[in-house]
mmCIF file of N, CA, C and O in Angstrom:
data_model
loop_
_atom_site.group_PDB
_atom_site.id
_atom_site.type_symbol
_atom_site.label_atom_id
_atom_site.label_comp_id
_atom_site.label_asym_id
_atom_site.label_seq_id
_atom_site.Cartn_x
_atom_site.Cartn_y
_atom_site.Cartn_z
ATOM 1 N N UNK A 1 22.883 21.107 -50.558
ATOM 2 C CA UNK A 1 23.152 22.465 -51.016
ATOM 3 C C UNK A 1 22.578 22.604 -52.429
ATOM 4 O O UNK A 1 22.451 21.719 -53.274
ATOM 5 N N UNK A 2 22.295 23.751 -52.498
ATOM 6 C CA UNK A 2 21.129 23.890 -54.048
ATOM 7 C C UNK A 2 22.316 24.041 -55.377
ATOM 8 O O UNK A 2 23.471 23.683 -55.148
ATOM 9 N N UNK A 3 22.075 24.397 -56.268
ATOM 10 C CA UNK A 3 22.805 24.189 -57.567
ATOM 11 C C UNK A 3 22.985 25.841 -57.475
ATOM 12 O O UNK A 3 24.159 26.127 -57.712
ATOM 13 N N UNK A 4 22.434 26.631 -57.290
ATOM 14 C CA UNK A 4 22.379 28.090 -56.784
ATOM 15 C C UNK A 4 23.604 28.673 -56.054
ATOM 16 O O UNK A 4 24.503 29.379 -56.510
ATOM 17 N N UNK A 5 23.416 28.201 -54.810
ATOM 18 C CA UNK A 5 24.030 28.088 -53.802
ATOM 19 C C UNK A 5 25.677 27.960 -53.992
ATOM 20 O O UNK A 5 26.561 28.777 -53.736
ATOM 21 N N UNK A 6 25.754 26.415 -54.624
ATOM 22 C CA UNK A 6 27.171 26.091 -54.979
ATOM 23 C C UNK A 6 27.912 26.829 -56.072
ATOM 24 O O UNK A 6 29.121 26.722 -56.276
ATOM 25 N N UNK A 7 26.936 27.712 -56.867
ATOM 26 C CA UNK A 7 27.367 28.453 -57.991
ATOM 27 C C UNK A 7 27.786 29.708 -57.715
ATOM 28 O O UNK A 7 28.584 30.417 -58.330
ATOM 29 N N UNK A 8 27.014 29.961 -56.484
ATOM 30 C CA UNK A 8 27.247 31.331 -55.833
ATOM 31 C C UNK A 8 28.879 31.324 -55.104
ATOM 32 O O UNK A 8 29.461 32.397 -54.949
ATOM 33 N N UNK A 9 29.511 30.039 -54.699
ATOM 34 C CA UNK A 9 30.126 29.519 -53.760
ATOM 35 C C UNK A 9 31.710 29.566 -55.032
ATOM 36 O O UNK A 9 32.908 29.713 -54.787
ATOM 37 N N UNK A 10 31.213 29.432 -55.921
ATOM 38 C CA UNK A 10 31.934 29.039 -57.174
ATOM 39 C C UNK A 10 32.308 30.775 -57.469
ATOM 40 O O UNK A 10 33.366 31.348 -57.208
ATOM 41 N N UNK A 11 31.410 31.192 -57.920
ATOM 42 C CA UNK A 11 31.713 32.573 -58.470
ATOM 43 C C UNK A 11 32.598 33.578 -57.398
ATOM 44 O O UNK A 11 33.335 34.527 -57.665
ATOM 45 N N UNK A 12 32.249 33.020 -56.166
ATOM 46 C CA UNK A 12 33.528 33.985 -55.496
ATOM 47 C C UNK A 12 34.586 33.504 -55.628
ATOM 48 O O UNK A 12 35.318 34.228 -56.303
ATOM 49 N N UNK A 13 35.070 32.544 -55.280
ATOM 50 C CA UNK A 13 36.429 31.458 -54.963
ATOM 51 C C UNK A 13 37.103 31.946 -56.353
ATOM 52 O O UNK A 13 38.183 32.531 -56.264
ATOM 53 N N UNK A 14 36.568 31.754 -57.547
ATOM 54 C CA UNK A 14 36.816 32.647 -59.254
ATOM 55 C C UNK A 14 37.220 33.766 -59.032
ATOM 56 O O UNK A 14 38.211 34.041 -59.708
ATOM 57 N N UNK A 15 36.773 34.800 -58.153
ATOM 58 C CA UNK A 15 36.899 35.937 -57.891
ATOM 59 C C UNK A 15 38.233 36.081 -57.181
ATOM 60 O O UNK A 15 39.301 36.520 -57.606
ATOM 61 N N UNK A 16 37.992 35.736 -56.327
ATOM 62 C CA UNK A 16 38.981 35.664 -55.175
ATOM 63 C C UNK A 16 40.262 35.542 -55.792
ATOM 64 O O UNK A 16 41.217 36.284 -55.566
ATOM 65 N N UNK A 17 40.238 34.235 -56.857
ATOM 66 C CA UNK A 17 41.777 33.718 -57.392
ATOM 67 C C UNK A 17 42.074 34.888 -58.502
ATOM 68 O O UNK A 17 42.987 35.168 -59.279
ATOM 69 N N UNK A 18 41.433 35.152 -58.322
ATOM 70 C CA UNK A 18 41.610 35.909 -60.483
ATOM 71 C C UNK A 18 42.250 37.016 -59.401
ATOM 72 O O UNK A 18 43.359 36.494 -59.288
ATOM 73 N N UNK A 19 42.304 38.215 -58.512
ATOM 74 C CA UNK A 19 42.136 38.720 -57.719
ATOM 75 C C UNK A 19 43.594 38.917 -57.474
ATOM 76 O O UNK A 19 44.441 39.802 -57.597
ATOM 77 N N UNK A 20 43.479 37.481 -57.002
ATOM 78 C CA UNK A 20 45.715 36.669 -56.223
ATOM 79 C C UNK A 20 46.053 36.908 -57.648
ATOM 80 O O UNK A 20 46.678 37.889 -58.051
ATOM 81 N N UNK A 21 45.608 35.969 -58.360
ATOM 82 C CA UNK A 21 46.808 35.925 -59.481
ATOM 83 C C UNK A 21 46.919 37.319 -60.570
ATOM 84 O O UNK A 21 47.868 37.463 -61.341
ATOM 85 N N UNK A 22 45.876 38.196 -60.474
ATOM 86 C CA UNK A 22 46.634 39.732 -60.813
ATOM 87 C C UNK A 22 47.350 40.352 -60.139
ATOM 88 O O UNK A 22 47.915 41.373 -60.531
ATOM 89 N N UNK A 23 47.472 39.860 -58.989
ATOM 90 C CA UNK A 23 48.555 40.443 -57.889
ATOM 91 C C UNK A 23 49.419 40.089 -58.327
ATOM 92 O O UNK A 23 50.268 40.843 -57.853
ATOM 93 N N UNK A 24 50.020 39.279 -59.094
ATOM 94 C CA UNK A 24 51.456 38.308 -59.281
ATOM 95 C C UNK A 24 51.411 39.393 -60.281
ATOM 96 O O UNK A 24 52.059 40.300 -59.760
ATOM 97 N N UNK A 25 50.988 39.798 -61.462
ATOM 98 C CA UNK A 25 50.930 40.231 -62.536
ATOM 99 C C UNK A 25 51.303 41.870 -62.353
ATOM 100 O O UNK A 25 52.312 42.442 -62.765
ATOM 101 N N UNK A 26 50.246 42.400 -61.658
ATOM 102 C CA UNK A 26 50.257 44.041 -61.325
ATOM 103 C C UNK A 26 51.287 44.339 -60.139
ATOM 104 O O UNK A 26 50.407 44.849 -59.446
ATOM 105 N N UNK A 27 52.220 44.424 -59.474
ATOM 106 C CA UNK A 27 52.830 44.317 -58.371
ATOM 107 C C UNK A 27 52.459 45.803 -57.618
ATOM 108 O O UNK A 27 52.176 45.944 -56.428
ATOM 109 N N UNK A 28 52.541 46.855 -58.641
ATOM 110 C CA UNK A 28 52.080 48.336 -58.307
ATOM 111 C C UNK A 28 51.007 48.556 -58.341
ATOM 112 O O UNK A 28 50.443 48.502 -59.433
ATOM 113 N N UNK A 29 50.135 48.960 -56.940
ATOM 114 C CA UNK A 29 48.903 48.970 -56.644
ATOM 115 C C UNK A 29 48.114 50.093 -57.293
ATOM 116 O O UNK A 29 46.884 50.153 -57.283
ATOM 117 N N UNK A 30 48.971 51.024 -57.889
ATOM 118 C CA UNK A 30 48.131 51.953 -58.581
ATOM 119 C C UNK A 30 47.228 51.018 -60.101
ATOM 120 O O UNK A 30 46.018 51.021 -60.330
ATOM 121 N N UNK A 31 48.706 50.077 -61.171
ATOM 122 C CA UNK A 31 47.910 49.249 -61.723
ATOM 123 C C UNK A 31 46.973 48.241 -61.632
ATOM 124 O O UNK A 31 45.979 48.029 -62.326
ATOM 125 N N UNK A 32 47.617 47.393 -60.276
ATOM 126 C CA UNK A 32 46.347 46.835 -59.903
ATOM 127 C C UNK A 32 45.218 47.482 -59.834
ATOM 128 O O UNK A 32 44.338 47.010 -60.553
ATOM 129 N N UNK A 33 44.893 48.539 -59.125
ATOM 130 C CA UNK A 33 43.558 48.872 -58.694
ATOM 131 C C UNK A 33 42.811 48.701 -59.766
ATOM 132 O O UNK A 33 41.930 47.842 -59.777
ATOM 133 N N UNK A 34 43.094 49.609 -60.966
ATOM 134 C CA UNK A 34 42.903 49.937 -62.278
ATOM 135 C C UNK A 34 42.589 48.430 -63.540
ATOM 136 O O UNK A 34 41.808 48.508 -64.489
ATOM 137 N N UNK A 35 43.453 47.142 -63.175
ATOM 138 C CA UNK A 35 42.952 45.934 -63.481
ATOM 139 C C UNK A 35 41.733 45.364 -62.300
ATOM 140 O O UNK A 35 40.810 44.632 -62.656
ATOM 141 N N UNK A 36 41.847 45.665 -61.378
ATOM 142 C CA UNK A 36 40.870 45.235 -60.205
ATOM 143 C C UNK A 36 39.894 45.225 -60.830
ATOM 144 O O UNK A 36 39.246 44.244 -61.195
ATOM 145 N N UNK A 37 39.536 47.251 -61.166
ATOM 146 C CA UNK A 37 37.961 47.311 -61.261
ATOM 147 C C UNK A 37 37.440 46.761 -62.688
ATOM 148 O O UNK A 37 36.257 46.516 -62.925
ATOM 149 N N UNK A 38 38.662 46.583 -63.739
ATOM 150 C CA UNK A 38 37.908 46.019 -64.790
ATOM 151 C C UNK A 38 37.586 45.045 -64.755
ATOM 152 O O UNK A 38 36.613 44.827 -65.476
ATOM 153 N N UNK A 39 38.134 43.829 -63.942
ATOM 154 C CA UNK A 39 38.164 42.353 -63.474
ATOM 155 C C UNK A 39 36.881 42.222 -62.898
ATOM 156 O O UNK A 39 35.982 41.499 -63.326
ATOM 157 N N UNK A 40 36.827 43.174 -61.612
ATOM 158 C CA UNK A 40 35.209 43.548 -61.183
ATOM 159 C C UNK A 40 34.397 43.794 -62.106
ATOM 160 O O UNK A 40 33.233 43.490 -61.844
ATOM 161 N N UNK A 41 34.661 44.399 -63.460
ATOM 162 C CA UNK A 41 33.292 44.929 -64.208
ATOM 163 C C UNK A 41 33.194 43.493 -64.669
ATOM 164 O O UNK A 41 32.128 42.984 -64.321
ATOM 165 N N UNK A 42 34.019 42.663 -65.373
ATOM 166 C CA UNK A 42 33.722 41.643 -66.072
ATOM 167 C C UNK A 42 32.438 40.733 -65.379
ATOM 168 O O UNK A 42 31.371 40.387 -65.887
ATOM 169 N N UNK A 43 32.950 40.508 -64.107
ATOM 170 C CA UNK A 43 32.008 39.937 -62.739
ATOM 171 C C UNK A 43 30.291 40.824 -63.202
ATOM 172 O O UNK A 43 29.253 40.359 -63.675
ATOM 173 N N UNK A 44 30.649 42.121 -62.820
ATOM 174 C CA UNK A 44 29.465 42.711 -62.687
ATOM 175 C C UNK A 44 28.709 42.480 -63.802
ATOM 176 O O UNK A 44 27.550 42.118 -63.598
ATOM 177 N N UNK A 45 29.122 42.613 -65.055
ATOM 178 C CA UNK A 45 28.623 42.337 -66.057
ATOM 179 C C UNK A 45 27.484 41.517 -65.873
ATOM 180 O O UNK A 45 26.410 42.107 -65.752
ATOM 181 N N UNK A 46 27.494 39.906 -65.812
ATOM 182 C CA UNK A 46 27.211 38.903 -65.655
ATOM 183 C C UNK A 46 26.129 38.966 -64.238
ATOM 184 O O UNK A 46 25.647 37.860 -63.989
ATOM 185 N N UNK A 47 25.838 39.705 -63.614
ATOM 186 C CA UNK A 47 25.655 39.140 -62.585
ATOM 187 C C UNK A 47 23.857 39.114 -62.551
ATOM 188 O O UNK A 47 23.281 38.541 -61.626
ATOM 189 N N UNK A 48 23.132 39.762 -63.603
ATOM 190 C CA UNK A 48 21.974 39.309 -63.662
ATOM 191 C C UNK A 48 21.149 37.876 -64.397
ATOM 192 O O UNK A 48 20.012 37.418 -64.511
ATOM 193 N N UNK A 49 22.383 37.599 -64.734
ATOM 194 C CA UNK A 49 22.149 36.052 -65.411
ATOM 195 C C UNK A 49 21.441 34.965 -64.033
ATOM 196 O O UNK A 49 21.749 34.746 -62.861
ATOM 197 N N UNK A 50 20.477 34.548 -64.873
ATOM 198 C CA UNK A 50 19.576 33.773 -63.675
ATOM 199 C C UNK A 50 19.988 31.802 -64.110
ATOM 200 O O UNK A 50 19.966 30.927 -63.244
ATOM 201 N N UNK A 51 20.288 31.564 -65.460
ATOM 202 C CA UNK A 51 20.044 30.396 -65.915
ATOM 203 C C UNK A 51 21.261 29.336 -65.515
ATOM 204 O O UNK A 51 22.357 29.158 -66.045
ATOM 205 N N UNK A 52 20.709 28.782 -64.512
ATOM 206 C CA UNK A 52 21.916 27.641 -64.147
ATOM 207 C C UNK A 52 22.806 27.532 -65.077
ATOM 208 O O UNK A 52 23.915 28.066 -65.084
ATOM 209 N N UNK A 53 22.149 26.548 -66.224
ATOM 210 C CA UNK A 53 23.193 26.547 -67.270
ATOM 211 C C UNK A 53 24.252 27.322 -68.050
ATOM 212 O O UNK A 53 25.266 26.982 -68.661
ATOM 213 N N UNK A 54 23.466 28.838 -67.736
ATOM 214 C CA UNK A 54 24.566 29.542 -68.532
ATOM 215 C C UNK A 54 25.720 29.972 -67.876
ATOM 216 O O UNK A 54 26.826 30.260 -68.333
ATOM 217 N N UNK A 55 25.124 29.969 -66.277
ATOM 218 C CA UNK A 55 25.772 30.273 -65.003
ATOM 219 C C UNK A 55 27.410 29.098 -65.170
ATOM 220 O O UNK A 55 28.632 29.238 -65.121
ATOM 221 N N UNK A 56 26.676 28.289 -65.323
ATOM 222 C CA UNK A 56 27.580 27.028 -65.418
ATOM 223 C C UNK A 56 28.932 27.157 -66.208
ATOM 224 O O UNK A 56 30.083 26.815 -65.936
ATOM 225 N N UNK A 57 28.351 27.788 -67.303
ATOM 226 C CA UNK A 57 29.414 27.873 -68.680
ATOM 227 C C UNK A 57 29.828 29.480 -68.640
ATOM 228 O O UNK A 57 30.543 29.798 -69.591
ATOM 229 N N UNK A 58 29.583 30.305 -67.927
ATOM 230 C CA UNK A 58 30.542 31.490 -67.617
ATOM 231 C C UNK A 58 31.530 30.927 -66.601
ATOM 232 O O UNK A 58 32.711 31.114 -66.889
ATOM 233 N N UNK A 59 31.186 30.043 -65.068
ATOM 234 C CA UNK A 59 31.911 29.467 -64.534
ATOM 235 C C UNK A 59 33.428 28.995 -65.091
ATOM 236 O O UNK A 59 34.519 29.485 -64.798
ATOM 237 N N UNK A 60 33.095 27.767 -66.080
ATOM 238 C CA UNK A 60 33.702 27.369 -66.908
ATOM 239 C C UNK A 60 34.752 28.186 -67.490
ATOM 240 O O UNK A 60 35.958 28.169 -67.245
ATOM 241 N N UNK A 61 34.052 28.946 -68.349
ATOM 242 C CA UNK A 61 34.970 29.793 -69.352
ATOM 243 C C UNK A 61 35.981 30.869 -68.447
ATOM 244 O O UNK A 61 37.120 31.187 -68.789
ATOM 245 N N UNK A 62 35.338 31.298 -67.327
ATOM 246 C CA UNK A 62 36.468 32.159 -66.289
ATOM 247 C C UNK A 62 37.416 31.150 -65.587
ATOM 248 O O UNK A 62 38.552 31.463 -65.232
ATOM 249 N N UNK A 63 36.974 30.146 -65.442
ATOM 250 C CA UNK A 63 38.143 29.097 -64.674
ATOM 251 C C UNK A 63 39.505 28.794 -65.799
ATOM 252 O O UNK A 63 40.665 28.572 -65.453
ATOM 253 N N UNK A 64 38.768 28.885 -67.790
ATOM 254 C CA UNK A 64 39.495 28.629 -68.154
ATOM 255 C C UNK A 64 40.671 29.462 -68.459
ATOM 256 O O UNK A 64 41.827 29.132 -68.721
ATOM 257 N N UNK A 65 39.932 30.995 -68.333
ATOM 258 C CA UNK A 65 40.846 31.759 -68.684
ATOM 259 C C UNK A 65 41.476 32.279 -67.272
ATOM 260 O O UNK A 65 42.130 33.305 -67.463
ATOM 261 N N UNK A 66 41.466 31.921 -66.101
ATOM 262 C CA UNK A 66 42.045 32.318 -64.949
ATOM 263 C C UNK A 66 43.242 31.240 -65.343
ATOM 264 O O UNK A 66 44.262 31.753 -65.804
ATOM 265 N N UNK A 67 43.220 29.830 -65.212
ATOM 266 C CA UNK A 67 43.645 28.802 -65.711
ATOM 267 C C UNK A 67 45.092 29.582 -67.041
ATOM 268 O O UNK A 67 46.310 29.561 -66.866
ATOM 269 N N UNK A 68 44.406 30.108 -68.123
ATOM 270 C CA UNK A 68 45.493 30.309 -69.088
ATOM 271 C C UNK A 68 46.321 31.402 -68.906
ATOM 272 O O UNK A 68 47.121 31.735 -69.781
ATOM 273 N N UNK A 69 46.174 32.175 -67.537
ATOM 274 C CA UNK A 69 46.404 33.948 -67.345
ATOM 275 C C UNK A 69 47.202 33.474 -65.866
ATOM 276 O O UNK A 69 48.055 34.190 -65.342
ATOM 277 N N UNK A 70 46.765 32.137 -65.299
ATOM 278 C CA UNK A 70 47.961 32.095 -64.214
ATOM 279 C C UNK A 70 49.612 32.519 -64.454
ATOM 280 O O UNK A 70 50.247 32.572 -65.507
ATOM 281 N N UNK A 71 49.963 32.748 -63.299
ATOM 282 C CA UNK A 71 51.750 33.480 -63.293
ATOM 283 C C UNK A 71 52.535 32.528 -63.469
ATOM 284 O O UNK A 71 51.921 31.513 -63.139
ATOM 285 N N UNK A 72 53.740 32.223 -63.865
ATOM 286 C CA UNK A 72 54.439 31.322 -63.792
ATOM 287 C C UNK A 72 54.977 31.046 -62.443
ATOM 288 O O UNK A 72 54.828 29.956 -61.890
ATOM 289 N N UNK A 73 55.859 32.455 -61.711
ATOM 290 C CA UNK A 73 56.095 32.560 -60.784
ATOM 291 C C UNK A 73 54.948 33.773 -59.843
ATOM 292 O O UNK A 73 54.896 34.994 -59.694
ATOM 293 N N UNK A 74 54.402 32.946 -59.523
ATOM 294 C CA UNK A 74 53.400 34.178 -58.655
ATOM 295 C C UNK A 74 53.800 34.615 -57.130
ATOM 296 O O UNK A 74 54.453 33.909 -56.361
ATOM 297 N N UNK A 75 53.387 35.655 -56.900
ATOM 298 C CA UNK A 75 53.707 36.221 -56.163
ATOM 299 C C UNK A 75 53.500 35.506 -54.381
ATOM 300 O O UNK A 75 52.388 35.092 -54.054
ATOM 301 N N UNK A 76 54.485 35.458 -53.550
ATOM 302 C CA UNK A 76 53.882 34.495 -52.461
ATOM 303 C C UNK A 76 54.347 35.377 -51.145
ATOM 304 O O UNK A 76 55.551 35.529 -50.940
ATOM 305 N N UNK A 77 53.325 35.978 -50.221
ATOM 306 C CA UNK A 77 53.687 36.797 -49.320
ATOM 307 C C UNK A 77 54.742 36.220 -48.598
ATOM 308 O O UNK A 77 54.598 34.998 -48.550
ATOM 309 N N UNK A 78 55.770 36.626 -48.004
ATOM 310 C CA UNK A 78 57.285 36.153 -47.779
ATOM 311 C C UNK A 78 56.727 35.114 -46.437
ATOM 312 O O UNK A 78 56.867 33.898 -46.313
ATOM 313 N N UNK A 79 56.158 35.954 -45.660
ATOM 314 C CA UNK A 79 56.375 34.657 -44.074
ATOM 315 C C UNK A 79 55.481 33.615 -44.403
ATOM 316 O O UNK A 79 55.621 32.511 -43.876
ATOM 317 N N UNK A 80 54.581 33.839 -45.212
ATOM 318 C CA UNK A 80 53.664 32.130 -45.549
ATOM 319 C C UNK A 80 54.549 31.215 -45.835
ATOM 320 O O UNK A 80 55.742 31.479 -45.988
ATOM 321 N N UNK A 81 54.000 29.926 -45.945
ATOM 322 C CA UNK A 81 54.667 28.964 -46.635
ATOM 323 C C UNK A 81 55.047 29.002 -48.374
ATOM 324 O O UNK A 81 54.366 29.410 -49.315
ATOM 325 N N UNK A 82 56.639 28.300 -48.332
ATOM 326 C CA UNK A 82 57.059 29.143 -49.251
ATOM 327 C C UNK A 82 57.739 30.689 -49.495
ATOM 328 O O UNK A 82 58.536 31.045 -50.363
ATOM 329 N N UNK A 83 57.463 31.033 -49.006
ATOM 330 C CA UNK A 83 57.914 32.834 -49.042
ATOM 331 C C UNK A 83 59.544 32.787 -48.283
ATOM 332 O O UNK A 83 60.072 32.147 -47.373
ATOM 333 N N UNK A 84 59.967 33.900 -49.285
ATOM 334 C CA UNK A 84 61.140 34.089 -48.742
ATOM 335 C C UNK A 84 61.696 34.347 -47.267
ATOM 336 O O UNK A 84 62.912 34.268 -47.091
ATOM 337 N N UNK A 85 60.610 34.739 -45.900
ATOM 338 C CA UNK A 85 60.751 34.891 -45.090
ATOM 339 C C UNK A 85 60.248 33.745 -43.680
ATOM 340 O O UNK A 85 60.312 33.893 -42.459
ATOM 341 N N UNK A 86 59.703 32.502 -44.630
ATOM 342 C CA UNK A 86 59.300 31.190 -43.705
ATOM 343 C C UNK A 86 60.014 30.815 -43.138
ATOM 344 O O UNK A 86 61.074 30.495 -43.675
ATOM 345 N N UNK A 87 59.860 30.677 -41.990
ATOM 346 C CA UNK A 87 61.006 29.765 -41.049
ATOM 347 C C UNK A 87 62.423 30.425 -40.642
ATOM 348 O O UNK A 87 63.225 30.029 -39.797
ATOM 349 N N UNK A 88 62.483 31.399 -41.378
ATOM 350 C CA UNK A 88 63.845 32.121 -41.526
ATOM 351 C C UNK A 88 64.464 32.440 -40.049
ATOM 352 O O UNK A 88 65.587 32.921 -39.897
ATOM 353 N N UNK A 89 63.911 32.232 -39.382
ATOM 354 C CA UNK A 89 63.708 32.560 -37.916
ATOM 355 C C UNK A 89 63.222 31.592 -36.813
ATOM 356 O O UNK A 89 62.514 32.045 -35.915
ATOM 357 N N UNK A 90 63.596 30.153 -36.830
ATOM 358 C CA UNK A 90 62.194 29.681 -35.921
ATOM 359 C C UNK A 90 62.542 29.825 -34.248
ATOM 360 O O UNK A 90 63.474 30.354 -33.642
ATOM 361 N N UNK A 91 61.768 29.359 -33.974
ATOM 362 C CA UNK A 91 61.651 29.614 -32.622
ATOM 363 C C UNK A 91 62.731 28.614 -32.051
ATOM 364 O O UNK A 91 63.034 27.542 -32.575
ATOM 365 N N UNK A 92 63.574 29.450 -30.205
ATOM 366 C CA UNK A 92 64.427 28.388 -29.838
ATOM 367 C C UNK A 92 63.446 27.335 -29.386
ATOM 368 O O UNK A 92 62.265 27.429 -29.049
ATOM 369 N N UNK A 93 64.444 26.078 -29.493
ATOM 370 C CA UNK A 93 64.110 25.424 -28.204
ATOM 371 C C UNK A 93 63.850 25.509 -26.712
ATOM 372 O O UNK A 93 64.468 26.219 -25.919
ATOM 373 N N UNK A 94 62.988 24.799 -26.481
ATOM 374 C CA UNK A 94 63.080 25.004 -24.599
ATOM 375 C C UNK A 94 64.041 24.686 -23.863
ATOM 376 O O UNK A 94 64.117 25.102 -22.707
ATOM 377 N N UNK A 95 64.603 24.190 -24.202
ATOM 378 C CA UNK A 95 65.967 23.911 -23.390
ATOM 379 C C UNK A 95 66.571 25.084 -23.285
ATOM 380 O O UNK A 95 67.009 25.343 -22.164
ATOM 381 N N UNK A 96 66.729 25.891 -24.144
ATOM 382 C CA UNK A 96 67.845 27.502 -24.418
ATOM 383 C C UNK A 96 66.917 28.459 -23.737
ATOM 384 O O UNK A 96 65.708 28.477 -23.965
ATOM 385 N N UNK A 97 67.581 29.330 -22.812
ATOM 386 C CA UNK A 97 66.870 30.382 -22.461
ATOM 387 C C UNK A 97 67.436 31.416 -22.684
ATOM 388 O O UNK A 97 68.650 31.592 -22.571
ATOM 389 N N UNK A 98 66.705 32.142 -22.992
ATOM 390 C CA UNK A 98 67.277 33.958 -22.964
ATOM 391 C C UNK A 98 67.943 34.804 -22.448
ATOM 392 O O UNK A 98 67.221 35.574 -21.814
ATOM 393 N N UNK A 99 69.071 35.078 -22.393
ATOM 394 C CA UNK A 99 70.235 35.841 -21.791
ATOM 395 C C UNK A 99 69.814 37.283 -21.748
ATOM 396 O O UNK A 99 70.141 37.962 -22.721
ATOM 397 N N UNK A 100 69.026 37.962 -20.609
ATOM 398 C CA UNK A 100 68.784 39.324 -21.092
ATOM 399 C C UNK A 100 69.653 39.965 -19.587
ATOM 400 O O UNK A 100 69.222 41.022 -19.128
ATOM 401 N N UNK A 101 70.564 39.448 -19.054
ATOM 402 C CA UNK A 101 71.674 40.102 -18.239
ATOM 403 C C UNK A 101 72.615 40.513 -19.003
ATOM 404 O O UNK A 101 73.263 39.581 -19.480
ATOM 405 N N UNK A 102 73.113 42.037 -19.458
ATOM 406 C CA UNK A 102 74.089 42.293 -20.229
ATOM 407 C C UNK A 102 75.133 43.181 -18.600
ATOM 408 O O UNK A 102 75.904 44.093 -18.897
ATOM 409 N N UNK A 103 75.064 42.970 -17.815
ATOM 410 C CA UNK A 103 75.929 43.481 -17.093
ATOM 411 C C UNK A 103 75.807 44.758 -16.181
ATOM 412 O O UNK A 103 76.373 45.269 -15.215
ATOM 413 N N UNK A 104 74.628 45.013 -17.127
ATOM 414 C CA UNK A 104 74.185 46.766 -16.561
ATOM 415 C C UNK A 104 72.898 46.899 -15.649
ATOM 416 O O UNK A 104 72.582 47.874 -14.967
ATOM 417 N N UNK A 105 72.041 45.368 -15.830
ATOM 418 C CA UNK A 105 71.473 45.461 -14.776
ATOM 419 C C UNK A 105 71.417 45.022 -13.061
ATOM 420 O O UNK A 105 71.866 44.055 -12.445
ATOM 421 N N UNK A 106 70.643 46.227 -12.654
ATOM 422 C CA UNK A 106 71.003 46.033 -11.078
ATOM 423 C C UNK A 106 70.432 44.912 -10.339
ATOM 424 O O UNK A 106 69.286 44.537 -10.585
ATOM 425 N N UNK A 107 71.101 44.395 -9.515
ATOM 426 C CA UNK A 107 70.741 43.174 -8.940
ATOM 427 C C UNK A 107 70.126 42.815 -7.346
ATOM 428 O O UNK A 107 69.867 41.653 -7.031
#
């Protein structure tokens, strides 16, 4: 894989997280949106930069400040792992079956 390539591979995954972890931050999507697109301009900014190296060290410097701007408690959609709604529910066993005779149906 080229040095290009993996940088390209880099700059989204940056994106992506910076992205989650303003979600923890903005909870109301009207502010999010509004941090979104500046988060996006920062991106856009940058994006005619051709020089590996410098490519390298914007990398860097956004990992560090995604890194210092992480949530303490961030936000975790409830049924994922972790989330207040995991497991909360699991499935029966096979042994137990489903009682759906309540009396009223005809036989």
């Amino acid at each position: 894989m080229s040095a290009r390539a993996l940088q390209t591979q880099q700059v989204k995954r940056l994106y992506r997280h910076s992205l989650k972890n303003l979600l923890s931050w903005a909870i109301r999507r009207d502010i999010f949106f509004e941090e979104a697109d500046q988060l996006r301009g920062e991106f856009e900014k940058h994006k005619d930069v051709s020089d590996v190296g410098q490519i390298g060290r914007l990398i860097q410097k956004g990992e560090a400040k995604l890194k210092e701007y992480q949530h303490p408690d961030p936000y975790i959609v409830p049924y994922y792992p972790g989330g207040s709604l995991y497991a909360r529910n699991p499935p029966f066993s096979k042994e137990l079956h489903q009682q759906l005779d309540f009396g009223r149906e005809d036989h």
